[in-house]
Short mmCIF file of C-alpha atoms in Angstrom, two decimals:
data_model
loop_
_atom_site.label_atom_id
_atom_site.label_comp_id
_atom_site.label_asym_id
_atom_site.label_seq_id
_atom_site.Cartn_x
_atom_site.Cartn_y
_atom_site.Cartn_z
CA MET A 1 0.00 0.00 0.00
CA ARG A 2 1.37 3.38 -1.03
CA GLY A 3 0.23 5.20 2.08
CA PRO A 4 1.72 7.38 4.81
CA HIS A 5 3.42 4.39 6.46
CA ASN A 6 6.07 4.80 3.78
CA ILE A 7 7.13 8.07 5.42
CA LEU A 8 9.20 6.07 7.93
CA ARG A 9 11.17 4.44 5.12
CA LEU A 10 11.67 7.83 3.43
CA ILE A 11 12.87 9.30 6.74
CA ARG A 12 15.42 6.48 7.05
CA THR A 13 16.49 7.17 3.46
CA GLY A 14 16.84 10.92 4.08
CA ALA A 15 18.69 10.28 7.34
CA THR A 16 21.17 7.99 5.57
CA PHE A 17 21.79 10.54 2.83
CA GLU A 18 22.36 13.22 5.50
CA ARG A 19 24.68 11.06 7.58
CA THR A 20 26.82 10.07 4.60
CA GLY A 21 26.96 13.59 3.13
CA ALA A 22 25.08 12.52 0.01
CA MET A 23 22.04 14.78 0.49
CA ALA A 24 23.71 18.05 -0.51
CA ALA A 25 25.48 16.38 -3.45
CA VAL A 26 22.21 15.03 -4.86
CA LEU A 27 20.24 18.26 -4.36
CA ASN A 28 22.96 20.28 -6.08
CA ALA A 29 23.34 17.78 -8.93
CA VAL A 30 19.62 17.95 -9.83
CA ASP A 31 19.41 21.69 -9.09
CA ALA A 32 16.49 21.05 -6.74
CA PRO A 33 14.05 23.92 -6.05
CA VAL A 34 13.82 25.49 -2.60
CA ARG A 35 10.70 23.62 -1.46
CA LEU A 36 12.18 20.25 -2.40
CA ARG A 37 15.45 21.08 -0.62
CA LEU A 38 13.52 22.07 2.49
CA ALA A 39 11.43 18.86 2.45
CA ALA A 40 14.56 16.72 1.97
CA ARG A 41 16.28 18.37 4.92
CA VAL A 42 13.17 17.98 7.10
CA LEU A 43 13.14 14.26 6.28
CA GLY A 44 16.88 13.94 6.85
CA TRP A 45 18.60 16.35 9.20
CA PRO A 46 16.55 15.90 12.44
CA PHE A 47 16.74 12.12 12.06
CA ARG A 48 20.37 11.94 11.00
CA TRP A 49 21.11 9.56 13.85
CA MET A 50 18.71 7.00 12.31
CA GLY A 51 20.67 6.82 9.06
CA TYR A 52 22.96 3.97 8.08
CA ARG A 53 26.66 4.77 8.33
CA GLY A 54 27.77 2.98 5.16
CA ASP A 55 31.34 2.46 3.98
CA PRO A 56 33.40 5.65 4.57
CA ALA A 57 35.80 4.61 1.80
CA LEU A 58 33.08 5.13 -0.82
CA PRO A 59 32.02 8.49 -2.35
CA PRO A 60 29.00 9.98 -0.49
CA ILE A 61 26.24 9.09 -3.00
CA THR A 62 27.55 5.57 -3.64
CA ARG A 63 28.04 5.12 0.11
CA ALA A 64 24.44 6.10 0.94
CA ILE A 65 22.81 3.99 -1.76
CA THR A 66 24.93 0.94 -1.01
CA ALA A 67 24.08 1.21 2.69
CA LEU A 68 20.33 1.31 1.97
CA GLY A 69 20.35 -2.09 0.28
CA PRO A 70 19.59 -3.98 -2.94
CA ALA A 71 16.53 -2.04 -4.13
CA TYR A 72 18.35 1.28 -3.79
CA ILE A 73 21.44 -0.08 -5.57
CA LYS A 74 19.34 -1.34 -8.45
CA PHE A 75 17.33 1.92 -8.57
CA GLY A 76 20.58 3.89 -8.69
CA GLN A 77 21.79 1.76 -11.58
CA ILE A 78 18.55 2.39 -13.48
CA LEU A 79 18.82 6.13 -12.81
CA SER A 80 22.35 6.07 -14.22
CA THR A 81 20.70 5.41 -17.60
CA ARG A 82 18.51 8.52 -17.23
CA ALA A 83 20.83 11.50 -17.52
CA ASP A 84 17.79 13.42 -18.76
CA VAL A 85 16.27 13.03 -15.28
CA VAL A 86 19.21 13.25 -12.85
CA GLY A 87 21.70 15.19 -14.98
CA PRO A 88 24.99 14.01 -16.56
CA GLU A 89 27.09 14.56 -13.40
CA LEU A 90 24.90 12.51 -11.07
CA ALA A 91 24.36 9.85 -13.76
CA GLY A 92 28.14 9.48 -13.98
CA GLN A 93 28.44 8.97 -10.22
CA LEU A 94 25.63 6.41 -10.19
CA ARG A 95 27.40 4.34 -12.84
CA MET A 96 30.04 3.58 -10.20
CA LEU A 97 27.54 1.57 -8.15
CA GLN A 98 28.70 -2.02 -7.75
CA ASP A 99 25.98 -4.67 -7.61
CA ARG A 100 27.88 -6.96 -5.20
CA LEU A 101 26.27 -8.27 -2.02
CA PRO A 102 27.15 -11.02 0.48
CA PRO A 103 26.01 -14.44 -0.80
CA PHE A 104 23.26 -16.41 0.89
CA PRO A 105 24.06 -19.97 2.09
CA THR A 106 24.55 -22.71 -0.48
CA ARG A 107 22.12 -24.86 1.50
CA VAL A 108 19.37 -22.28 0.84
CA ALA A 109 20.29 -22.16 -2.84
CA LYS A 110 20.04 -25.94 -3.13
CA GLU A 111 16.64 -25.91 -1.44
CA ALA A 112 15.44 -23.29 -3.94
CA VAL A 113 16.79 -25.30 -6.91
CA ALA A 114 15.16 -28.51 -5.66
CA ALA A 115 11.81 -26.76 -5.14
CA GLU A 116 11.89 -25.04 -8.54
CA LEU A 117 13.12 -28.02 -10.59
CA ARG A 118 11.19 -30.59 -8.52
CA ALA A 119 14.14 -32.89 -7.94
CA PRO A 120 16.99 -33.09 -5.41
CA VAL A 121 20.10 -31.16 -6.42
CA ASP A 122 22.27 -34.29 -6.14
CA GLN A 123 20.00 -36.01 -8.63
CA LEU A 124 20.36 -33.17 -11.17
CA PHE A 125 24.00 -32.18 -10.66
CA SER A 126 27.06 -34.25 -9.81
CA GLU A 127 28.84 -31.08 -8.59
CA PHE A 128 27.42 -27.89 -7.09
CA SER A 129 29.89 -25.27 -5.81
CA GLU A 130 29.75 -22.50 -3.26
CA PRO A 131 28.64 -19.13 -4.75
CA VAL A 132 31.08 -17.75 -7.32
CA ALA A 133 29.24 -14.39 -7.69
CA ALA A 134 26.48 -12.65 -5.74
CA ALA A 135 24.41 -9.63 -6.77
CA SER A 136 21.29 -7.88 -5.49
CA ILE A 137 18.77 -10.18 -7.16
CA ALA A 138 20.56 -13.53 -7.58
CA GLN A 139 23.80 -15.43 -7.11
CA VAL A 140 25.66 -17.92 -9.32
CA HIS A 141 27.02 -21.42 -8.58
CA ARG A 142 29.29 -23.54 -10.73
CA ALA A 143 27.87 -27.02 -11.30
CA ARG A 144 28.06 -30.12 -13.49
CA VAL A 145 24.98 -31.77 -15.01
CA ARG A 146 24.84 -35.37 -13.81
CA GLU A 147 23.21 -36.73 -16.98
CA THR A 148 25.62 -35.17 -19.53
CA GLY A 149 28.68 -34.21 -17.50
CA ARG A 150 28.45 -30.69 -18.95
CA GLU A 151 29.76 -27.84 -16.82
CA VAL A 152 27.15 -25.14 -16.21
CA ALA A 153 26.43 -21.96 -14.27
CA VAL A 154 23.34 -22.08 -12.04
CA LYS A 155 21.81 -18.72 -11.19
CA VAL A 156 19.43 -18.67 -8.22
CA VAL A 157 17.18 -15.77 -7.18
CA ARG A 158 17.66 -14.58 -3.58
CA PRO A 159 14.95 -15.90 -1.27
CA GLY A 160 12.50 -13.20 -0.18
CA ILE A 161 13.95 -10.63 -2.57
CA GLY A 162 10.58 -10.06 -4.26
CA ALA A 163 8.88 -8.98 -1.04
CA ALA A 164 11.86 -6.82 -0.04
CA PHE A 165 11.86 -5.03 -3.40
CA ARG A 166 8.09 -4.51 -3.28
CA ARG A 167 8.40 -2.76 0.10
CA ASP A 168 11.01 -0.34 -1.18
CA ILE A 169 9.27 0.19 -4.53
CA ASP A 170 6.17 1.09 -2.57
CA ALA A 171 8.16 3.82 -0.82
CA PHE A 172 9.62 4.98 -4.16
CA HIS A 173 6.10 5.46 -5.57
CA PHE A 174 5.11 7.43 -2.48
CA GLY A 175 8.26 9.54 -2.73
CA ALA A 176 7.71 10.26 -6.44
CA ARG A 177 4.20 11.53 -5.72
CA LEU A 178 5.55 13.65 -2.88
CA ILE A 179 8.23 15.16 -5.14
CA GLU A 180 5.66 16.06 -7.82
CA MET A 181 3.39 17.62 -5.19
CA LEU A 182 6.16 19.70 -3.61
CA SER A 183 7.77 20.69 -6.91
CA PRO A 184 5.33 20.77 -9.86
CA SER A 185 8.22 21.69 -12.18
CA THR A 186 9.61 18.18 -11.76
CA ARG A 187 6.56 16.68 -13.49
CA ARG A 188 8.21 17.23 -16.88
CA LEU A 189 10.78 14.62 -15.74
CA ARG A 190 7.94 12.20 -14.92
CA PRO A 191 9.24 10.84 -11.56
CA ARG A 192 6.34 8.39 -11.27
CA ASP A 193 7.03 7.04 -14.76
CA VAL A 194 10.67 6.54 -13.80
CA VAL A 195 9.61 4.50 -10.75
CA ARG A 196 7.17 2.47 -12.86
CA HIS A 197 9.97 1.73 -15.35
CA PHE A 198 12.18 0.61 -12.46
CA GLU A 199 9.41 -1.62 -11.12
CA GLN A 200 8.93 -3.28 -14.52
CA THR A 201 12.69 -3.79 -14.96
CA VAL A 202 13.20 -5.34 -11.52
CA THR A 203 10.11 -7.53 -11.84
CA GLY A 204 11.41 -8.80 -15.18
CA GLU A 205 14.87 -9.51 -13.76
CA GLN A 206 13.36 -11.68 -11.02
CA ASP A 207 11.79 -13.97 -13.64
CA LEU A 208 14.82 -15.85 -14.95
CA ARG A 209 12.75 -17.41 -17.73
CA LEU A 210 12.76 -13.98 -19.39
CA GLU A 211 16.54 -13.77 -19.08
CA ALA A 212 16.84 -17.25 -20.61
CA ALA A 213 14.64 -16.15 -23.52
CA ALA A 214 16.78 -13.02 -24.02
CA ALA A 215 19.96 -15.10 -23.98
CA SER A 216 18.49 -17.54 -26.48
CA GLU A 217 17.42 -14.78 -28.89
CA PHE A 218 20.72 -12.94 -28.50
CA ALA A 219 22.63 -16.16 -29.21
CA GLU A 220 20.62 -16.76 -32.39
CA ASN A 221 21.21 -13.19 -33.60
CA THR A 222 24.96 -13.34 -32.97
CA ALA A 223 25.64 -16.95 -34.00
CA ARG A 224 27.70 -15.80 -37.02
CA ASP A 225 29.65 -13.10 -35.18
CA THR A 226 33.29 -14.16 -35.29
CA GLY A 227 34.99 -14.09 -31.90
CA PHE A 228 31.83 -13.72 -29.80
CA GLN A 229 30.17 -16.23 -27.46
CA VAL A 230 26.85 -16.30 -25.62
CA PRO A 231 26.37 -19.10 -23.04
CA LEU A 232 23.20 -20.97 -24.00
CA PRO A 233 20.45 -21.62 -21.44
CA HIS A 234 19.44 -25.17 -20.48
CA TRP A 235 15.64 -24.95 -20.56
CA ALA A 236 15.07 -28.28 -18.82
CA LEU A 237 17.09 -27.06 -15.83
CA SER A 238 15.64 -23.54 -15.69
CA SER A 239 12.53 -22.01 -14.18
CA ARG A 240 11.23 -18.74 -12.81
CA ARG A 241 13.82 -18.57 -10.00
CA VAL A 242 16.60 -20.77 -11.43
CA LEU A 243 18.57 -20.30 -14.65
CA THR A 244 21.06 -22.91 -15.83
CA ALA A 245 23.37 -21.98 -18.71
CA ASP A 246 26.63 -23.16 -20.25
CA TRP A 247 29.71 -22.40 -18.21
CA ALA A 248 32.12 -20.28 -20.24
CA GLU A 249 35.62 -19.89 -18.85
CA GLY A 250 37.58 -16.71 -19.47
CA LEU A 251 39.66 -13.88 -18.06
CA PRO A 252 37.88 -10.77 -16.76
CA MET A 253 37.66 -7.98 -19.35
CA GLY A 254 38.47 -5.53 -16.57
CA ASP A 255 42.01 -6.93 -16.03
CA PRO A 256 44.16 -5.71 -18.97
CA GLN A 257 47.40 -6.90 -17.35
CA ALA A 258 46.12 -10.47 -17.07
CA LEU A 259 44.91 -10.31 -20.68
CA LEU A 260 48.32 -9.10 -21.89
CA ALA A 261 50.10 -11.78 -19.82
CA ALA A 262 47.88 -14.42 -21.50
CA GLY A 263 48.96 -13.15 -24.93
CA HIS A 264 45.74 -11.34 -25.93
CA ASP A 265 45.84 -8.24 -28.14
CA THR A 266 44.04 -5.65 -25.98
CA THR A 267 43.91 -3.11 -28.84
CA ASP A 268 42.08 -5.63 -31.00
CA LEU A 269 39.76 -6.53 -28.10
CA ALA A 270 38.92 -2.85 -27.55
CA ARG A 271 38.06 -2.37 -31.23
CA ARG A 272 35.95 -5.55 -31.31
CA VAL A 273 33.94 -4.57 -28.21
CA ILE A 274 32.88 -1.33 -29.92
CA GLN A 275 32.14 -3.00 -33.25
CA LEU A 276 30.18 -5.89 -31.74
CA PHE A 277 27.96 -3.53 -29.74
CA LEU A 278 27.23 -1.35 -32.77
CA SER A 279 26.55 -4.43 -34.91
CA HIS A 280 24.03 -5.75 -32.41
CA ALA A 281 22.32 -2.38 -32.03
CA LEU A 282 22.17 -1.49 -35.74
CA ARG A 283 21.93 -4.87 -37.45
CA ASP A 284 19.66 -6.67 -34.96
CA GLY A 285 18.02 -3.88 -32.96
CA PHE A 286 18.52 -6.09 -29.89
CA PHE A 287 21.58 -5.41 -27.79
CA HIS A 288 23.10 -6.20 -24.40
CA ALA A 289 22.30 -3.07 -22.37
CA ASP A 290 24.58 -3.87 -19.43
CA MET A 291 27.96 -4.50 -21.11
CA HIS A 292 30.20 -3.47 -18.23
CA HIS A 293 33.47 -5.21 -17.27
CA GLY A 294 31.76 -7.65 -14.93
CA ASN A 295 29.58 -9.06 -17.71
CA LEU A 296 32.39 -9.58 -20.24
CA LYS A 297 35.22 -12.11 -20.31
CA VAL A 298 37.84 -13.21 -22.82
CA ALA A 299 38.16 -16.90 -23.66
CA ALA A 300 41.54 -18.60 -24.14
CA ASN A 301 41.06 -18.43 -27.94
CA GLY A 302 40.40 -14.67 -27.81
CA ASP A 303 36.60 -14.82 -28.08
CA ILE A 304 34.63 -12.20 -26.15
CA ILE A 305 32.06 -13.83 -23.86
CA ALA A 306 28.95 -11.94 -22.71
CA TYR A 307 26.99 -12.81 -19.56
CA ASP A 308 23.90 -11.66 -17.67
CA PHE A 309 21.03 -10.83 -20.02
CA GLY A 310 18.65 -9.34 -17.47
CA ILE A 311 18.73 -5.91 -19.14
CA MET A 312 18.49 -5.86 -22.93
CA GLY A 313 17.85 -2.93 -25.25
CA GLU A 314 15.58 -2.98 -28.27
CA ILE A 315 15.09 -0.41 -31.05
CA ASP A 316 12.89 -0.71 -34.11
CA ASP A 317 14.16 -0.77 -37.69
CA TYR A 318 13.24 2.84 -38.44
CA THR A 319 15.01 4.18 -35.34
CA ARG A 320 18.10 2.11 -36.21
CA ARG A 321 18.26 3.71 -39.63
CA VAL A 322 17.91 7.19 -38.17
CA TYR A 323 20.55 6.48 -35.53
CA ALA A 324 22.99 5.11 -38.15
CA GLN A 325 22.49 8.14 -40.39
CA ILE A 326 23.13 10.48 -37.46
CA ILE A 327 26.39 8.71 -36.53
CA TYR A 328 27.47 8.47 -40.17
CA GLY A 329 26.71 12.17 -40.70
CA PHE A 330 28.97 13.04 -37.78
CA ILE A 331 31.70 10.71 -39.04
CA GLN A 332 31.51 12.51 -42.43
CA ARG A 333 31.20 15.87 -40.61
CA ASP A 334 28.07 16.55 -42.66
CA TYR A 335 26.09 18.53 -40.10
CA ARG A 336 23.41 19.56 -42.59
CA MET A 337 22.69 15.89 -43.18
CA VAL A 338 22.47 15.20 -39.43
CA ALA A 339 20.09 18.14 -39.01
CA ARG A 340 17.94 17.00 -41.94
CA VAL A 341 17.68 13.48 -40.52
CA HIS A 342 16.47 14.86 -37.18
CA PHE A 343 13.80 16.97 -38.88
CA GLU A 344 12.67 14.20 -41.26
CA ALA A 345 12.37 11.76 -38.35
CA GLY A 346 10.23 14.26 -36.45
CA TYR A 347 12.73 14.36 -33.57
CA VAL A 348 12.89 18.17 -33.78
CA PRO A 349 9.68 20.20 -34.31
CA ARG A 350 9.19 21.50 -37.86
CA ASP A 351 8.84 25.10 -36.69
CA ARG A 352 12.51 25.22 -35.62
CA ASP A 353 15.29 26.58 -37.84
CA GLU A 354 17.10 23.70 -39.55
CA ALA A 355 20.14 25.84 -40.43
CA ALA A 356 20.49 27.02 -36.82
CA PHE A 357 20.19 23.40 -35.66
CA ALA A 358 22.95 22.36 -38.09
CA ARG A 359 25.24 25.08 -36.68
CA ALA A 360 24.51 23.88 -33.13
CA LEU A 361 25.47 20.37 -34.24
CA ARG A 362 28.70 21.70 -35.73
CA ALA A 363 29.51 23.26 -32.35
CA VAL A 364 29.08 19.76 -30.87
CA GLY A 365 31.07 17.83 -33.46
CA GLU A 366 34.05 19.98 -34.41
CA PRO A 367 35.70 20.20 -30.95
CA ILE A 368 35.51 16.41 -30.69
CA PHE A 369 37.03 15.84 -34.13
CA GLY A 370 39.77 18.33 -33.34
CA ALA A 371 40.91 16.32 -30.32
CA ASP A 372 43.55 13.59 -30.30
CA ALA A 373 42.47 9.95 -30.45
CA SER A 374 42.46 9.46 -26.68
CA ARG A 375 39.93 12.29 -26.24
CA ILE A 376 37.60 11.43 -29.12
CA SER A 377 34.43 10.06 -27.54
CA MET A 378 31.25 8.92 -29.23
CA ALA A 379 29.62 8.77 -25.80
CA ASN A 380 30.40 12.45 -25.22
CA LEU A 381 29.13 13.25 -28.68
CA LEU A 382 25.80 11.56 -27.98
CA SER A 383 25.57 13.29 -24.60
CA TYR A 384 26.16 16.71 -26.15
CA LEU A 385 23.80 15.84 -28.97
CA PHE A 386 20.95 15.17 -26.54
CA GLU A 387 21.64 18.51 -24.84
CA VAL A 388 21.33 20.31 -28.19
CA THR A 389 18.20 18.45 -29.25
CA GLU A 390 16.60 19.21 -25.88
CA ARG A 391 17.23 22.95 -26.47
CA PHE A 392 15.52 22.63 -29.85
CA GLY A 393 12.45 20.96 -28.35
CA MET A 394 13.19 17.27 -28.99
CA PRO A 395 11.17 15.14 -26.53
CA THR A 396 12.90 12.44 -24.47
CA ARG A 397 13.26 9.12 -26.31
CA THR A 398 13.95 6.45 -23.70
CA GLU A 399 15.21 3.85 -26.20
CA LEU A 400 17.92 6.25 -27.41
CA ILE A 401 18.86 7.15 -23.84
CA LEU A 402 19.42 3.45 -23.04
CA LEU A 403 21.47 3.17 -26.23
CA GLN A 404 23.54 6.19 -25.22
CA ARG A 405 24.08 4.87 -21.69
CA THR A 406 25.25 1.50 -23.06
CA MET A 407 27.55 3.28 -25.50
CA VAL A 408 29.11 5.14 -22.57
CA VAL A 409 29.71 1.86 -20.71
CA VAL A 410 31.07 0.02 -23.77
CA GLU A 411 33.36 2.90 -24.64
CA GLY A 412 34.65 2.85 -21.06
CA VAL A 413 35.43 -0.86 -21.39
CA ALA A 414 37.25 -0.24 -24.69
CA ARG A 415 39.24 2.68 -23.25
CA SER A 416 40.38 0.55 -20.30
CA LEU A 417 41.88 -1.89 -22.80
CA ASP A 418 43.37 0.72 -25.13
CA PRO A 419 43.38 4.37 -23.96
CA GLN A 420 44.54 5.50 -27.41
CA LEU A 421 41.72 3.80 -29.31
CA ASN A 422 40.18 6.00 -32.03
CA ILE A 423 36.48 5.40 -31.51
CA TRP A 424 35.51 6.79 -34.92
CA ASP A 425 37.91 4.53 -36.79
CA ALA A 426 36.49 1.53 -34.91
CA ALA A 427 32.87 2.54 -35.55
CA LYS A 428 33.13 3.64 -39.18
CA PRO A 429 33.18 0.22 -40.95
CA VAL A 430 30.17 -1.06 -38.96
CA VAL A 431 28.10 2.07 -39.55
CA SER A 432 29.13 2.30 -43.22
CA ASP A 433 28.20 -1.33 -43.86
CA TYR A 434 24.83 -0.83 -42.18
CA ILE A 435 24.16 2.32 -44.24
CA LYS A 436 24.89 0.40 -47.45
CA ALA A 437 22.77 -2.60 -46.47
CA GLY A 438 19.99 -0.81 -44.60
CA ILE A 439 19.35 2.33 -46.66
CA GLY A 440 20.27 1.34 -50.22
CA PRO A 441 18.24 -0.25 -53.07
CA LYS A 442 18.21 -3.68 -51.39
CA ALA A 443 16.60 -2.16 -48.32
CA ALA A 444 13.95 -0.46 -50.48
CA LEU A 445 13.08 -3.78 -52.14
CA HIS A 446 12.92 -5.45 -48.72
CA ASP A 447 10.54 -2.74 -47.49
CA LEU A 448 8.26 -3.22 -50.54
CA SER A 449 8.28 -6.96 -49.94
CA GLN A 450 7.26 -6.39 -46.31
CA VAL A 451 4.40 -4.14 -47.43
CA ALA A 452 3.20 -6.79 -49.90
CA GLN A 453 3.33 -9.48 -47.21
CA THR A 454 1.41 -7.31 -44.76
CA VAL A 455 -1.31 -6.55 -47.30
CA GLY A 456 -1.30 -10.21 -48.31
CA ARG A 457 -2.19 -11.26 -44.77
CA TYR A 458 -5.36 -9.19 -45.05
CA GLY A 459 -6.09 -10.54 -48.54
CA PRO A 460 -9.06 -12.74 -47.48
CA LEU A 461 -10.81 -9.68 -46.02
CA LEU A 462 -10.38 -7.42 -49.06
CA PRO A 463 -13.25 -8.88 -51.19
CA ARG A 464 -15.71 -8.25 -48.33
CA ILE A 465 -14.41 -4.72 -47.84
CA ILE A 466 -14.72 -3.89 -51.57
CA GLU A 467 -18.18 -5.50 -51.74
CA GLN A 468 -19.31 -3.44 -48.72
CA ILE A 469 -18.02 -0.19 -50.28
CA LEU A 470 -19.78 -0.92 -53.59
CA TRP A 471 -23.02 -1.82 -51.81
CA ASP A 472 -22.91 1.38 -49.76
CA ARG A 473 -22.42 3.47 -52.89
CA ALA A 474 -25.23 1.67 -54.74
CA HIS A 475 -27.66 2.05 -51.78
CA PRO A 476 -26.66 5.31 -50.04
CA GLU A 477 -29.96 5.72 -48.18
CA GLU A 478 -29.89 2.21 -46.71
CA ALA A 479 -26.17 2.54 -45.94
CA ARG A 480 -26.85 5.56 -43.74
CA LEU A 481 -29.43 3.59 -41.75
CA THR A 482 -27.35 0.41 -41.43
CA LEU A 483 -25.16 0.44 -38.34
CA ILE A 484 -24.31 -3.26 -38.20
CA GLN A 485 -21.39 -3.25 -40.62
CA PRO A 486 -18.55 -0.79 -39.93
CA ARG A 487 -17.79 1.56 -42.81
CA PRO A 488 -14.22 1.29 -44.15
CA ALA A 489 -12.41 4.59 -44.07
CA LEU A 490 -10.29 3.80 -47.16
CA PRO A 491 -11.40 5.06 -50.60
CA LEU A 492 -12.33 2.42 -53.18
CA TRP A 493 -9.35 3.13 -55.43
CA LEU A 494 -6.90 2.58 -52.56
CA VAL A 495 -8.58 -0.67 -51.48
CA THR A 496 -8.36 -1.89 -55.09
CA VAL A 497 -4.65 -1.02 -55.27
CA LEU A 498 -4.04 -2.84 -52.00
CA ALA A 499 -5.87 -5.88 -53.32
CA LEU A 500 -3.70 -5.92 -56.43
CA ALA A 501 -0.58 -5.48 -54.28
CA ALA A 502 -1.70 -8.37 -52.14
CA GLY A 503 -2.12 -10.55 -55.18
CA ALA A 504 1.32 -9.53 -56.41
CA GLY A 505 2.85 -10.21 -53.01
CA ILE A 506 1.28 -13.66 -52.81
CA GLY A 507 2.39 -14.38 -56.36
CA LEU A 508 5.98 -13.42 -55.56
CA ALA A 509 5.87 -15.59 -52.44
CA LEU A 510 4.70 -18.61 -54.42
CA ALA A 511 7.06 -18.03 -57.36
#
């Protein structure tokens, strides 16, 4: 229930932020209005003694959120993807949050596996290790399938985590309403929508069947990607709270010295990380949206291995084309083209000045291109680009914000492997190939084929629609009195053309 009882939880939250020194940092980062600052201090300062102390070695904001527990850590991670809401500075600090918690006992994990898979663990697995990784929602065990001898990773959801998250999410909803009430200007940032998005994300992550489905689809999409591996799920040994997948051994992507000692080319790895991410985003429209160091390893043969598919990004074909044209326009330094794409896509209102927008884009791009390779950043470019488009009235597009956030993370991974990597040189072949394949004559023919197939699916209904239109025109008086049959809004000539297109599409399909 989202009632006043949540005030106690908010007081504990405010007290923790006050005690750790995070309150002032957050209020300044979001440029909070006076009333909101006053309310935050009322909820925090008098009750400072009630706040959690946290780890003094951590920065104030990270210290406060980590001390408050799993739901707050996860919420902070989600907010790190929403620079439009919390601002670039605070979003950068939130990206430092580490999703590491103490593991729960192996005995409890085995009980959960047995209950979910309806068989004793010893009957399913010949080996089942102590936890090898523990996060806010689940932990992972290394195991061996008894029937096949195959080595696997078994991910188990923390017991009671659903109820714990629901309690805190309840307080988040209450807090969002309170913020909107105290500061109406914050409504443009839609605090309640942000909390709803968080609730949907966390609920999805607790159902490991959805993660298994994402892993399966991602593996199919990337099956032909050279030097890239996705551990496949074992459906027979997976359920809502248990996910079993192939075990993939490798060195952590976040340890360049170990990678160099093992003989890996870190420059090549850095370039491939960028290119793989762009390929998945542009080619497939389905990408790993949490590609930080902890979710990437390097196999002995040099393959990049991706893990943890709880957060995936998805963008439709049209948005992919627009995004590719924008990046390509910047690579070519054709700011007029980038401006035109924004206007044609409807991202910027038509009543704005396209030439002025192109000049604003030039002010974004030229300083970046004038920098040396180590300072060239596509992530910074996208960040600046969103600032410019916001000034020109472009509404927030959450799918592009997630894409930008992932690009920031991926670029950070690549830079840790090769600080001198030229991001544009790495991105150019992928974007150029997509432009050729996705916007050329072949793409146009593919689009026409899709239209024909769509119309073809409605082919059986077209004779009735045409007959109804003809009857209505032959008997106008009766048609006005007849309310049983709905009147098609399409003109007769267009329906006829669609019928012919359907016939052509079916004919091509059968040819």
